[in-house]
Short mmCIF file of C-alpha atoms and ligand atoms in Angstrom, two decimals:
data_model
loop_
_atom_site.label_atom_id
_atom_site.label_comp_id
_atom_site.label_asym_id
_atom_site.label_seq_id
_atom_site.Cartn_x
_atom_site.Cartn_y
_atom_site.Cartn_z
CA MET D 25 141.64 37.52 244.38
CA ASP D 26 138.31 37.76 245.77
CA LYS D 27 136.80 38.14 242.44
CA VAL D 28 138.65 34.47 241.51
CA ILE D 29 137.20 33.11 244.58
CA ASP D 30 133.75 34.37 243.41
CA PHE D 31 133.94 33.31 240.18
CA ILE D 32 134.90 29.76 241.86
CA ASN D 33 131.71 30.10 243.90
CA VAL D 34 129.47 31.03 241.29
CA ASN D 35 130.28 28.31 238.84
CA ARG D 36 130.38 25.34 241.41
CA ASP D 37 127.65 23.75 239.79
CA ARG D 38 128.79 23.79 236.26
CA TYR D 39 132.36 22.79 237.39
CA LEU D 40 130.87 19.78 238.65
CA GLU D 41 128.95 18.70 235.87
CA GLU D 42 131.87 19.49 233.53
CA LEU D 43 133.92 16.90 235.74
CA LYS D 44 131.39 14.22 235.08
CA THR D 45 132.27 14.31 231.25
CA LEU D 46 135.92 13.82 232.39
CA LEU D 47 134.82 11.20 234.52
CA ALA D 48 132.65 9.35 231.77
CA ILE D 49 135.65 8.18 229.67
CA PRO D 50 137.26 5.18 230.77
CA SER D 51 140.48 5.45 230.41
CA ILE D 52 141.86 2.35 232.23
CA SER D 53 145.57 1.93 231.29
CA ALA D 54 146.02 -1.35 232.57
CA LEU D 55 143.55 -2.69 230.01
CA PRO D 56 144.60 -3.00 226.13
CA GLU D 57 140.97 -3.15 225.25
CA HIS D 58 140.74 0.47 226.67
CA ALA D 59 143.83 1.79 224.71
CA ALA D 60 141.19 3.99 222.40
CA ASP D 61 139.54 5.46 225.65
CA VAL D 62 142.85 6.29 227.18
CA LYS D 63 143.80 8.35 224.08
CA ARG D 64 140.40 9.72 223.68
CA CYS D 65 140.80 11.05 227.42
CA ALA D 66 144.22 12.55 226.68
CA GLU D 67 142.60 14.56 223.77
CA TRP D 68 139.59 15.53 226.07
CA CYS D 69 142.38 17.03 228.68
CA ALA D 70 143.87 18.81 225.63
CA GLY D 71 140.78 20.19 224.65
CA GLU D 72 139.90 21.53 228.33
CA MET D 73 143.61 23.00 228.66
CA GLY D 74 142.86 25.03 225.37
CA ARG D 75 139.53 26.41 226.52
CA ILE D 76 140.61 27.36 230.01
CA GLY D 77 143.30 29.40 228.32
CA LEU D 78 146.49 27.60 228.35
CA GLN D 79 148.88 27.88 225.51
CA ASN D 80 151.26 25.60 223.22
CA VAL D 81 148.40 22.65 223.95
CA LYS D 82 149.73 19.44 222.48
CA LEU D 83 149.60 15.68 223.20
CA VAL D 84 153.14 14.40 223.11
CA ASP D 85 153.60 10.96 222.15
CA THR D 86 155.70 8.33 224.14
CA PRO D 87 156.20 4.78 223.31
CA GLY D 88 153.05 4.24 225.66
CA ASN D 89 150.33 6.60 226.13
CA PRO D 90 150.60 10.28 225.33
CA VAL D 91 151.60 13.07 227.97
CA VAL D 92 149.03 16.04 228.05
CA TYR D 93 151.19 19.46 227.59
CA GLY D 94 149.79 23.10 228.11
CA ASP D 95 151.49 26.22 229.50
CA TRP D 96 150.82 29.87 230.49
CA LEU D 97 154.39 31.69 230.53
CA GLY D 98 152.87 35.37 230.76
CA ALA D 99 153.88 36.14 234.22
CA ALA D 100 157.38 37.57 233.77
CA GLY D 101 159.50 37.49 236.89
CA ALA D 102 157.41 35.14 238.87
CA PRO D 103 158.25 31.51 239.43
CA THR D 104 156.97 28.89 237.17
CA ILE D 105 154.98 25.70 238.85
CA LEU D 106 155.23 22.24 236.84
CA PHE D 107 151.76 20.88 237.43
CA TYR D 108 151.90 17.06 237.44
CA GLY D 109 148.76 14.47 237.40
CA HIS D 110 147.68 11.64 235.66
CA TYR D 111 144.53 11.00 233.76
CA ASP D 112 144.45 7.27 233.51
CA VAL D 113 142.71 5.15 236.08
CA GLN D 114 142.44 1.70 237.51
CA PRO D 115 140.48 -1.21 236.40
CA VAL D 116 136.93 -1.23 237.83
CA ASP D 117 136.49 -5.14 238.46
CA PRO D 118 134.67 -6.26 240.64
CA LEU D 119 131.86 -4.39 238.82
CA ASN D 120 128.94 -5.91 240.36
CA LEU D 121 130.05 -4.22 243.61
CA TRP D 122 129.49 -0.59 242.12
CA GLU D 123 126.59 0.97 243.30
CA SER D 124 126.41 3.13 240.18
CA PRO D 125 128.07 2.65 237.25
CA PRO D 126 132.03 3.60 237.14
CA PHE D 127 131.72 5.74 234.14
CA GLU D 128 128.40 7.72 234.97
CA ALA D 129 129.47 10.03 237.72
CA THR D 130 126.65 10.42 240.21
CA VAL D 131 126.37 12.52 243.43
CA ARG D 132 124.97 11.08 246.61
CA ASP D 133 125.31 12.65 249.88
CA GLY D 134 128.16 15.28 248.91
CA GLU D 135 130.33 12.68 247.15
CA ILE D 136 130.77 12.19 243.55
CA TYR D 137 131.06 8.41 242.69
CA ALA D 138 133.10 7.21 239.62
CA ARG D 139 136.43 5.65 238.80
CA GLY D 140 138.74 8.31 238.73
CA ALA D 141 136.97 10.75 240.83
CA ALA D 142 139.80 11.00 243.73
CA ASP D 143 142.48 9.35 241.63
CA ASP D 144 143.23 11.62 240.13
CA LYS D 145 140.64 13.25 237.60
CA GLY D 146 138.84 15.06 240.27
CA GLN D 147 142.15 16.30 241.55
CA ILE D 148 143.66 17.19 237.99
CA PHE D 149 140.33 18.97 237.37
CA MET D 150 140.48 21.15 240.37
CA HIS D 151 143.59 22.83 239.05
CA MET D 152 142.14 23.38 235.60
CA LYS D 153 139.28 25.24 237.15
CA ALA D 154 141.57 27.26 239.10
CA VAL D 155 143.37 28.28 236.03
CA GLU D 156 140.06 28.65 234.41
CA ALA D 157 138.81 31.20 237.22
CA HIS D 158 142.09 33.15 237.09
CA MET D 159 142.02 33.59 233.33
CA LYS D 160 138.21 34.52 232.88
CA GLN D 161 138.50 37.00 235.76
CA ASN D 162 141.64 38.59 235.21
CA GLY D 163 142.91 37.65 231.80
CA ARG D 164 146.14 36.03 233.28
CA LEU D 165 147.45 34.04 235.67
CA PRO D 166 149.75 35.27 238.87
CA VAL D 167 152.19 32.52 238.21
CA ASN D 168 153.62 30.75 235.31
CA ILE D 169 152.31 27.15 234.79
CA LYS D 170 153.41 24.04 232.67
CA PHE D 171 150.58 21.36 233.06
CA MET D 172 151.89 17.83 232.30
CA ILE D 173 149.36 15.19 232.89
CA GLU D 174 150.14 11.34 231.79
CA GLY D 175 148.25 8.46 230.98
CA GLU D 176 150.51 5.60 232.48
CA GLU D 177 150.53 6.42 236.34
CA GLU D 178 148.47 3.41 237.16
CA VAL D 179 150.84 1.22 235.13
CA GLY D 180 154.19 2.43 236.92
CA SER D 181 154.94 5.56 234.64
CA GLU D 182 157.05 3.29 232.55
CA HIS D 183 157.73 5.47 229.84
CA LEU D 184 157.83 8.77 231.94
CA ASP D 185 161.22 8.94 233.34
CA ASP D 186 162.56 9.01 229.68
CA PHE D 187 159.85 11.63 229.02
CA VAL D 188 161.41 13.90 231.67
CA ARG D 189 164.67 13.34 230.67
CA SER D 190 164.51 13.96 226.78
CA HIS D 191 162.21 17.32 227.73
CA LYS D 192 164.18 18.75 230.41
CA ALA D 193 164.32 22.47 228.85
CA GLU D 194 160.53 22.44 228.12
CA LEU D 195 160.11 21.28 231.76
CA GLU D 196 162.21 23.61 233.63
CA ALA D 197 160.41 25.09 236.39
CA ASP D 198 160.80 26.25 240.21
CA VAL D 199 158.56 23.83 241.68
CA VAL D 200 156.43 20.78 241.00
CA VAL D 201 152.73 20.66 242.40
CA ILE D 202 150.63 17.63 242.57
CA SER D 203 147.34 16.56 243.90
CA ASP D 204 147.06 12.80 243.72
CA SER D 205 147.07 11.83 247.57
CA GLY D 206 145.01 12.34 250.39
CA MET D 207 143.60 14.55 253.29
CA PHE D 208 144.66 12.92 256.38
CA ALA D 209 141.34 12.91 257.39
CA ARG D 210 137.61 14.75 256.95
CA GLY D 211 138.13 18.26 257.89
CA VAL D 212 141.98 17.70 258.24
CA PRO D 213 143.69 18.69 254.81
CA SER D 214 147.50 17.76 254.62
CA ILE D 215 150.46 18.11 252.57
CA CYS D 216 152.26 15.16 252.09
CA TYR D 217 156.20 15.03 252.23
CA GLY D 218 157.01 11.37 251.51
CA LEU D 219 155.80 8.23 249.17
CA ARG D 220 156.83 4.89 249.24
CA GLY D 221 158.46 3.38 246.27
CA LEU D 222 157.45 -0.20 244.80
CA VAL D 223 158.65 -3.30 243.15
CA TYR D 224 156.29 -5.57 241.50
CA PHE D 225 156.80 -9.33 240.48
CA GLN D 226 154.68 -12.26 238.73
CA LEU D 227 155.63 -15.79 239.95
CA ASP D 228 154.46 -18.61 237.74
CA LEU D 229 155.11 -21.92 238.90
CA ARG D 230 154.54 -25.48 236.82
CA GLY D 231 154.71 -28.78 238.42
CA SER D 232 153.31 -30.85 235.55
CA GLY D 233 152.82 -30.62 231.61
CA THR D 234 148.88 -30.44 232.20
CA ASP D 235 146.57 -30.70 235.20
CA LEU D 236 146.53 -34.25 236.47
CA HIS D 237 143.78 -36.43 238.49
CA SER D 238 144.43 -35.77 242.16
CA GLY D 239 143.52 -39.36 242.80
CA SER D 240 145.88 -40.97 239.80
CA PHE D 241 148.96 -38.35 240.62
CA GLY D 242 148.39 -36.94 244.29
CA GLY D 243 151.18 -37.92 246.54
CA ALA D 244 153.60 -38.53 243.93
CA VAL D 245 153.82 -34.94 242.49
CA ALA D 246 154.07 -31.75 244.15
CA ASN D 247 151.18 -29.40 243.78
CA PRO D 248 152.27 -25.91 242.64
CA ALA D 249 149.62 -24.38 244.30
CA PHE D 250 150.74 -25.48 247.79
CA VAL D 251 154.52 -25.06 246.69
CA LEU D 252 153.87 -21.61 246.09
CA ALA D 253 151.53 -20.84 249.41
CA GLN D 254 154.84 -22.46 251.32
CA MET D 255 157.28 -20.31 249.54
CA ILE D 256 155.41 -17.07 250.21
CA ALA D 257 154.82 -18.26 253.84
CA GLN D 258 158.61 -18.34 254.54
CA LEU D 259 158.98 -14.40 253.36
CA LYS D 260 157.53 -13.12 256.46
CA ASP D 261 158.05 -13.85 260.21
CA ARG D 262 155.35 -13.93 262.80
CA SER D 263 156.34 -10.55 264.18
CA GLY D 264 155.81 -9.02 260.40
CA ARG D 265 159.40 -9.01 259.52
CA ILE D 266 160.24 -9.66 255.96
CA LYS D 267 162.76 -12.32 255.72
CA ILE D 268 164.62 -11.45 252.34
CA PRO D 269 168.16 -11.06 253.41
CA GLY D 270 169.34 -7.44 252.86
CA PHE D 271 165.84 -6.26 252.66
CA TYR D 272 166.25 -3.34 255.20
CA ASP D 273 169.79 -2.72 254.81
CA ASP D 274 168.96 0.75 253.30
CA VAL D 275 165.79 1.76 255.34
CA VAL D 276 166.12 4.86 256.95
CA ALA D 277 164.83 4.75 260.38
CA LEU D 278 162.12 6.84 261.62
CA THR D 279 163.33 9.94 263.71
CA ASP D 280 162.02 10.60 266.93
CA ALA D 281 160.53 13.83 265.93
CA GLU D 282 158.70 12.44 263.19
CA ARG D 283 157.19 9.75 265.46
CA GLN D 284 156.25 12.16 267.79
CA ALA D 285 154.38 14.43 265.51
CA TRP D 286 152.41 11.64 263.82
CA ALA D 287 151.48 10.26 267.33
CA THR D 288 149.45 13.75 267.52
CA LEU D 289 147.70 13.27 264.53
CA PRO D 290 143.88 12.30 265.02
CA PHE D 291 144.15 8.81 264.22
CA ASN D 292 141.56 6.63 265.90
CA GLU D 293 142.54 2.92 265.19
CA ARG D 294 139.41 1.84 266.41
CA LYS D 295 137.41 3.65 263.76
CA TYR D 296 140.00 2.56 261.26
CA LYS D 297 139.14 -0.99 261.86
CA LYS D 298 135.66 -0.53 261.87
CA ASP D 299 135.80 1.54 258.55
CA PHE D 300 137.67 -1.13 256.95
CA GLY D 301 136.12 -4.28 258.11
CA ILE D 302 139.15 -5.44 259.64
CA PRO D 303 138.82 -7.86 262.35
CA LYS D 304 142.38 -7.18 263.92
CA LEU D 305 145.13 -5.28 262.89
CA PHE D 306 148.64 -6.88 262.00
CA GLY D 307 152.08 -5.28 261.13
CA GLU D 308 155.72 -5.31 261.99
CA THR D 309 156.11 -5.08 265.75
CA GLY D 310 157.12 -2.29 267.20
CA TYR D 311 155.39 0.34 265.24
CA THR D 312 152.27 2.05 265.10
CA THR D 313 149.65 1.94 261.93
CA LEU D 314 150.74 5.16 260.27
CA GLU D 315 154.41 4.18 260.81
CA ARG D 316 153.74 0.82 259.41
CA THR D 317 152.05 2.57 256.38
CA TRP D 318 154.04 5.56 255.97
CA ALA D 319 157.67 4.71 256.98
CA ARG D 320 158.10 1.17 256.75
CA PRO D 321 158.30 -1.18 253.48
CA THR D 322 155.99 -4.23 253.10
CA PHE D 323 155.87 -7.61 251.10
CA GLU D 324 152.46 -8.08 249.98
CA VAL D 325 150.65 -10.68 247.69
CA ASN D 326 148.45 -8.66 245.47
CA GLY D 327 146.76 -12.10 243.73
CA LEU D 328 147.04 -15.46 243.95
CA LEU D 329 145.84 -18.20 241.28
CA SER D 330 145.84 -21.62 240.91
CA GLY D 331 143.46 -24.75 240.11
CA PHE D 332 140.07 -24.85 240.12
CA THR D 333 137.99 -22.06 241.70
CA GLY D 334 134.54 -22.80 240.03
CA GLU D 335 131.55 -23.80 242.11
CA GLY D 336 131.46 -27.30 243.71
CA ALA D 337 134.39 -29.63 243.81
CA LYS D 338 136.82 -30.85 241.19
CA THR D 339 139.65 -33.37 242.15
CA VAL D 340 142.55 -32.03 240.26
CA LEU D 341 146.44 -31.32 240.67
CA PRO D 342 146.71 -28.07 239.04
CA ALA D 343 149.79 -27.84 236.85
CA VAL D 344 150.39 -24.05 237.25
CA ALA D 345 149.87 -21.65 240.16
CA MET D 346 150.69 -18.02 239.86
CA ALA D 347 151.18 -14.92 242.44
CA LYS D 348 151.31 -11.20 241.93
CA ILE D 349 153.89 -9.93 244.59
CA SER D 350 155.01 -6.62 245.32
CA MET D 351 156.90 -4.70 247.71
CA ARG D 352 156.33 -1.10 248.98
CA LEU D 353 159.77 0.55 249.54
CA VAL D 354 160.97 3.46 252.08
CA PRO D 355 163.97 6.03 251.32
CA ASN D 356 166.63 4.76 251.07
CA GLN D 357 165.58 1.39 249.30
CA GLU D 358 166.79 1.15 245.85
CA PRO D 359 163.89 -0.59 243.63
CA ASN D 360 166.53 -2.26 241.64
CA LYS D 361 168.70 -3.60 244.49
CA ILE D 362 165.40 -4.88 246.32
CA ALA D 363 164.27 -6.40 243.07
CA ALA D 364 167.40 -8.43 242.66
CA LEU D 365 167.58 -9.38 246.50
CA PHE D 366 164.10 -10.77 246.12
CA GLN D 367 164.89 -12.46 243.10
CA GLN D 368 167.66 -14.31 244.44
CA HIS D 369 165.91 -15.34 247.37
CA ILE D 370 162.63 -16.53 245.84
CA GLU D 371 165.03 -18.57 243.18
CA ASP D 372 166.73 -19.88 246.50
CA LEU D 373 163.51 -21.10 247.86
CA ALA D 374 161.97 -22.84 244.86
CA PRO D 375 162.24 -26.57 245.25
CA LYS D 376 163.46 -28.80 242.38
CA THR D 377 159.89 -30.40 242.20
CA VAL D 378 158.75 -27.23 240.44
CA GLU D 379 159.82 -24.76 237.31
CA LEU D 380 159.53 -21.16 238.50
CA LYS D 381 159.55 -18.16 236.15
CA VAL D 382 160.24 -14.73 237.77
CA THR D 383 158.94 -11.85 235.94
CA ARG D 384 159.72 -8.29 236.99
CA MET D 385 157.08 -5.58 236.34
CA HIS D 386 156.48 -1.77 237.05
CA GLY D 387 157.82 0.06 239.94
CA GLY D 388 159.23 3.29 241.43
CA LYS D 389 161.30 4.99 243.87
CA PRO D 390 160.46 6.24 247.20
CA TRP D 391 160.70 9.97 247.69
CA MET D 392 160.92 12.24 250.78
CA THR D 393 161.57 15.71 251.09
CA SER D 394 162.17 18.17 254.09
CA PHE D 395 159.20 20.58 254.22
CA ASP D 396 160.59 23.83 255.25
CA ASN D 397 161.03 25.50 251.54
CA PRO D 398 159.10 28.16 250.71
CA TYR D 399 156.62 26.64 248.37
CA VAL D 400 155.38 24.54 250.98
CA GLN D 401 154.84 27.33 253.25
CA ALA D 402 153.11 28.82 250.42
CA ALA D 403 150.85 25.71 250.06
CA GLY D 404 150.28 25.84 253.45
CA ARG D 405 148.67 29.18 253.56
CA ALA D 406 146.47 28.63 250.30
CA ILE D 407 145.19 25.61 251.84
CA GLU D 408 144.64 27.08 255.23
CA LYS D 409 142.54 29.87 253.24
CA GLY D 410 140.66 27.14 251.12
CA PHE D 411 140.07 24.95 253.85
CA GLY D 412 139.94 26.82 257.23
CA ARG D 413 142.77 25.02 258.69
CA ALA D 414 146.21 24.76 258.44
CA PRO D 415 147.33 21.61 256.94
CA VAL D 416 149.48 18.62 258.79
CA PHE D 417 152.26 17.40 257.30
CA THR D 418 152.16 13.47 256.51
CA ARG D 419 153.75 10.75 254.66
CA GLU D 420 151.81 8.54 252.37
CA GLY D 421 151.96 4.59 251.84
CA GLY D 422 151.27 5.02 248.01
CA SER D 423 153.75 5.45 245.13
CA ILE D 424 153.79 8.19 242.53
CA PRO D 425 156.98 6.91 240.53
CA VAL D 426 157.93 10.22 238.72
CA VAL D 427 158.35 12.43 241.98
CA SER D 428 161.41 11.19 242.47
CA THR D 429 162.51 11.60 239.13
CA PHE D 430 161.35 15.36 239.05
CA GLN D 431 163.92 15.54 242.00
CA GLU D 432 166.85 14.02 240.51
CA GLU D 433 166.61 14.90 236.85
CA LEU D 434 165.15 18.42 237.14
CA GLY D 435 166.39 19.52 240.69
CA LEU D 436 162.66 20.21 241.87
CA PRO D 437 160.79 20.10 245.06
CA SER D 438 157.22 18.63 244.66
CA VAL D 439 154.57 20.22 247.00
CA LEU D 440 151.93 17.37 247.37
CA PHE D 441 148.60 18.87 248.07
CA GLY D 442 145.98 16.25 247.81
CA VAL D 443 142.26 16.33 248.40
CA GLY D 444 141.31 12.75 248.71
CA LEU D 445 139.56 11.00 251.86
CA PRO D 446 141.20 7.73 253.18
CA ASP D 447 137.71 6.07 252.64
CA GLU D 448 137.08 7.33 249.02
CA ASN D 449 137.72 3.69 247.48
CA ALA D 450 140.76 4.53 245.36
CA HIS D 451 141.56 1.78 243.18
CA ALA D 452 138.35 0.05 244.75
CA PRO D 453 134.57 0.06 243.86
CA ASN D 454 132.67 2.98 244.60
CA GLU D 455 135.50 5.24 244.07
CA LYS D 456 134.15 8.88 245.15
CA LEU D 457 135.52 12.16 245.83
CA ASP D 458 133.97 14.85 248.36
CA VAL D 459 132.10 17.57 246.42
CA GLY D 460 133.04 20.21 249.00
CA ASN D 461 136.88 19.18 249.13
CA PHE D 462 136.86 19.30 245.19
CA HIS D 463 135.15 22.80 245.67
CA ASN D 464 137.34 24.03 248.31
CA GLY D 465 140.41 22.35 246.43
CA ILE D 466 139.79 24.62 243.49
CA ILE D 467 139.90 27.63 245.93
CA ALA D 468 143.08 26.52 247.56
CA SER D 469 144.67 25.81 244.27
CA ALA D 470 143.73 29.15 243.01
CA ILE D 471 145.38 30.68 245.99
CA LEU D 472 148.23 28.55 245.78
CA TYR D 473 149.05 30.04 242.34
CA GLU D 474 148.88 33.55 243.69
CA GLU D 475 150.99 32.63 246.71
CA ILE D 476 153.66 30.97 244.70
CA GLY D 477 153.21 33.89 242.19
CA ASN D 478 154.39 36.24 244.99
CA LEU D 479 157.42 34.37 246.05
CA LYS D 480 159.98 35.53 243.51
N1 BES P 503 147.29 8.41 243.67
C1 BES P 503 147.97 7.10 244.13
C2 BES P 503 149.25 7.30 244.77
C3 BES P 503 148.72 7.46 246.18
C4 BES P 503 148.12 6.51 246.88
C5 BES P 503 149.22 8.69 246.86
C6 BES P 503 147.75 6.90 248.21
C7 BES P 503 149.23 8.75 248.08
C8 BES P 503 148.33 7.91 249.13
C9 BES P 503 148.43 6.84 242.61
O1 BES P 503 147.63 7.00 241.53
C10 BES P 503 148.78 5.25 242.60
O2 BES P 503 147.93 4.41 242.97
N2 BES P 503 149.79 4.76 242.44
C11 BES P 503 150.22 3.49 242.21
C12 BES P 503 151.64 3.89 241.54
C13 BES P 503 152.49 2.14 241.28
C14 BES P 503 151.51 1.54 239.77
C15 BES P 503 153.71 2.23 240.57
C16 BES P 503 150.52 2.71 243.43
O3 BES P 503 150.55 3.43 244.77
O4 BES P 503 149.86 1.93 243.79
ZN1 ZN P 504 146.68 8.67 241.49
#
C-alpha cells in the first residue's frame, strides 16, 4: 500500500492538471445546446477509464445521456465494489458572478475553481486516480470494481432506474461506493448515511389571453402574479410547517440518539449565517438547523417569473405567472404520494379567476441506512488513514436519486464518502474543490479499495 500512496504523492500535480481537462468540458445536462458536450464528456471518461487500466469500457446508450461503464474483475474471491458517480454538471448562470471562467479550471488559495469541481467531476476523478495508482504500481487492484458514471444526475437521473433494472446481472456487486456528497466541515471528514428525496413541479397560471393595460383593466381582472403569490403563501405557516394535508404522515421521526449525536457535531450557527450572508435563520419550530436540513422535509420556491422585470416601470397586468416548486422528502415519504397530495391541494387553492397548469418534473426517493455494516467500517478506516481523522456520521439534505434504487433493485448498501465542503458553491457561481481534500481523497479511495478487498 505504501507504494501506491507514494505514487499518488509523486503524481499529485499531474493528477490536478488532468482534472482540469475533465473540468473543461461543459457537460451541462439541463441545457439541450450542450448535448454534444455531454456526449464528449462521456467519451472522455471512457477514454480515461481505459487509460487507467479498467476493462470492458463502454458507453451504454439510454433514452437520455449515456452511462459510462468500465470494470476490473481480476481479484478472485474479493468483494466487488460498484462505484457510482455523475459526469454531468449544473448550468453556470449567473455567469457574471464567476471570478474565473467556469470551464477553465483555475487554482486559487488551495482550491480548484470550476463548474463540476466538487459536484461531481473532482470526486469521480479521485477514484479514477486511485485505480490508476494501484494499477501502475501493482498491475492489479485489491478488489473487484465496476465503474458506472451517469450523465443525468443533475436532471433527476430519469433513465437510470430503467438502466439499473435492465442491467442487474452486469451491476452485481457487494457494495456501492459513491463520492458525491460533502465533508461536515474543513478537517472533519464524513460518511453520509441519509439523503433527502425530491419532488419537483412547475406551475403555470394564466389570467388573460394577453398582457393587459393595468390602467384599463386593473381592478377588474385577477393578476396571475398576485394569485400565484397568494397560493404559495398559503403553503407554509409561520412556524415553518407545510400545510399540504397528509404531507407529514409518513415522516420518520428523528431518534433521540440521532439528535444527541448531531448536537455534538462542530456546527457553529453564527459562522453559518455569516458564511452564507443570512440575516436570520428560518425553519420549522422545534428543530435545529442540522435537523431541519437533514431530517425534515421542505417546501421551496425555486423560481418565480411574471410580468415586467426590466429596468424602469411598465404599467401592465401580466397574462401569465410561473413558479418552479420543489419539496425535499425524508424517509418514508414516497415521491408519488407526495406529488399527488400537492397536486390536489394546489388545484384546490387555485381560484377560478386563473387557469392553472401543473407539470410534474423529476425527483427521487429519500434514502437512509444503518452504518454498522463492515463496508462502512472499512470506509471509516480508509478515511482516517487518508485524512488523519476518523469520520463523523452525517445525513445530507441533498438528493442522489439512484441510491435508493441500488438498495431496492440490487439489494446493495451504499457507502457515501464525499470530500466536498459546505462552502464549495455546488450549483452556484465559483464552485470549487479543496486541492488537499482531492489529494487526500485519492489516498483514502486507494486505501478503501484495499480495506474492502480484505473483507471477504
Ligand atoms: N451532489 C449532489 C447531491 C448532494 C447535495 C449530496 C448535497 C449531498 C449534499 C447531487 O449532484 C445533486 O445536486 N442532486 C440533485 C438531485 C436532483 C436533481 C434530483 C439535488 O439534490 O438537487
Ligand atoms: Zn452531484
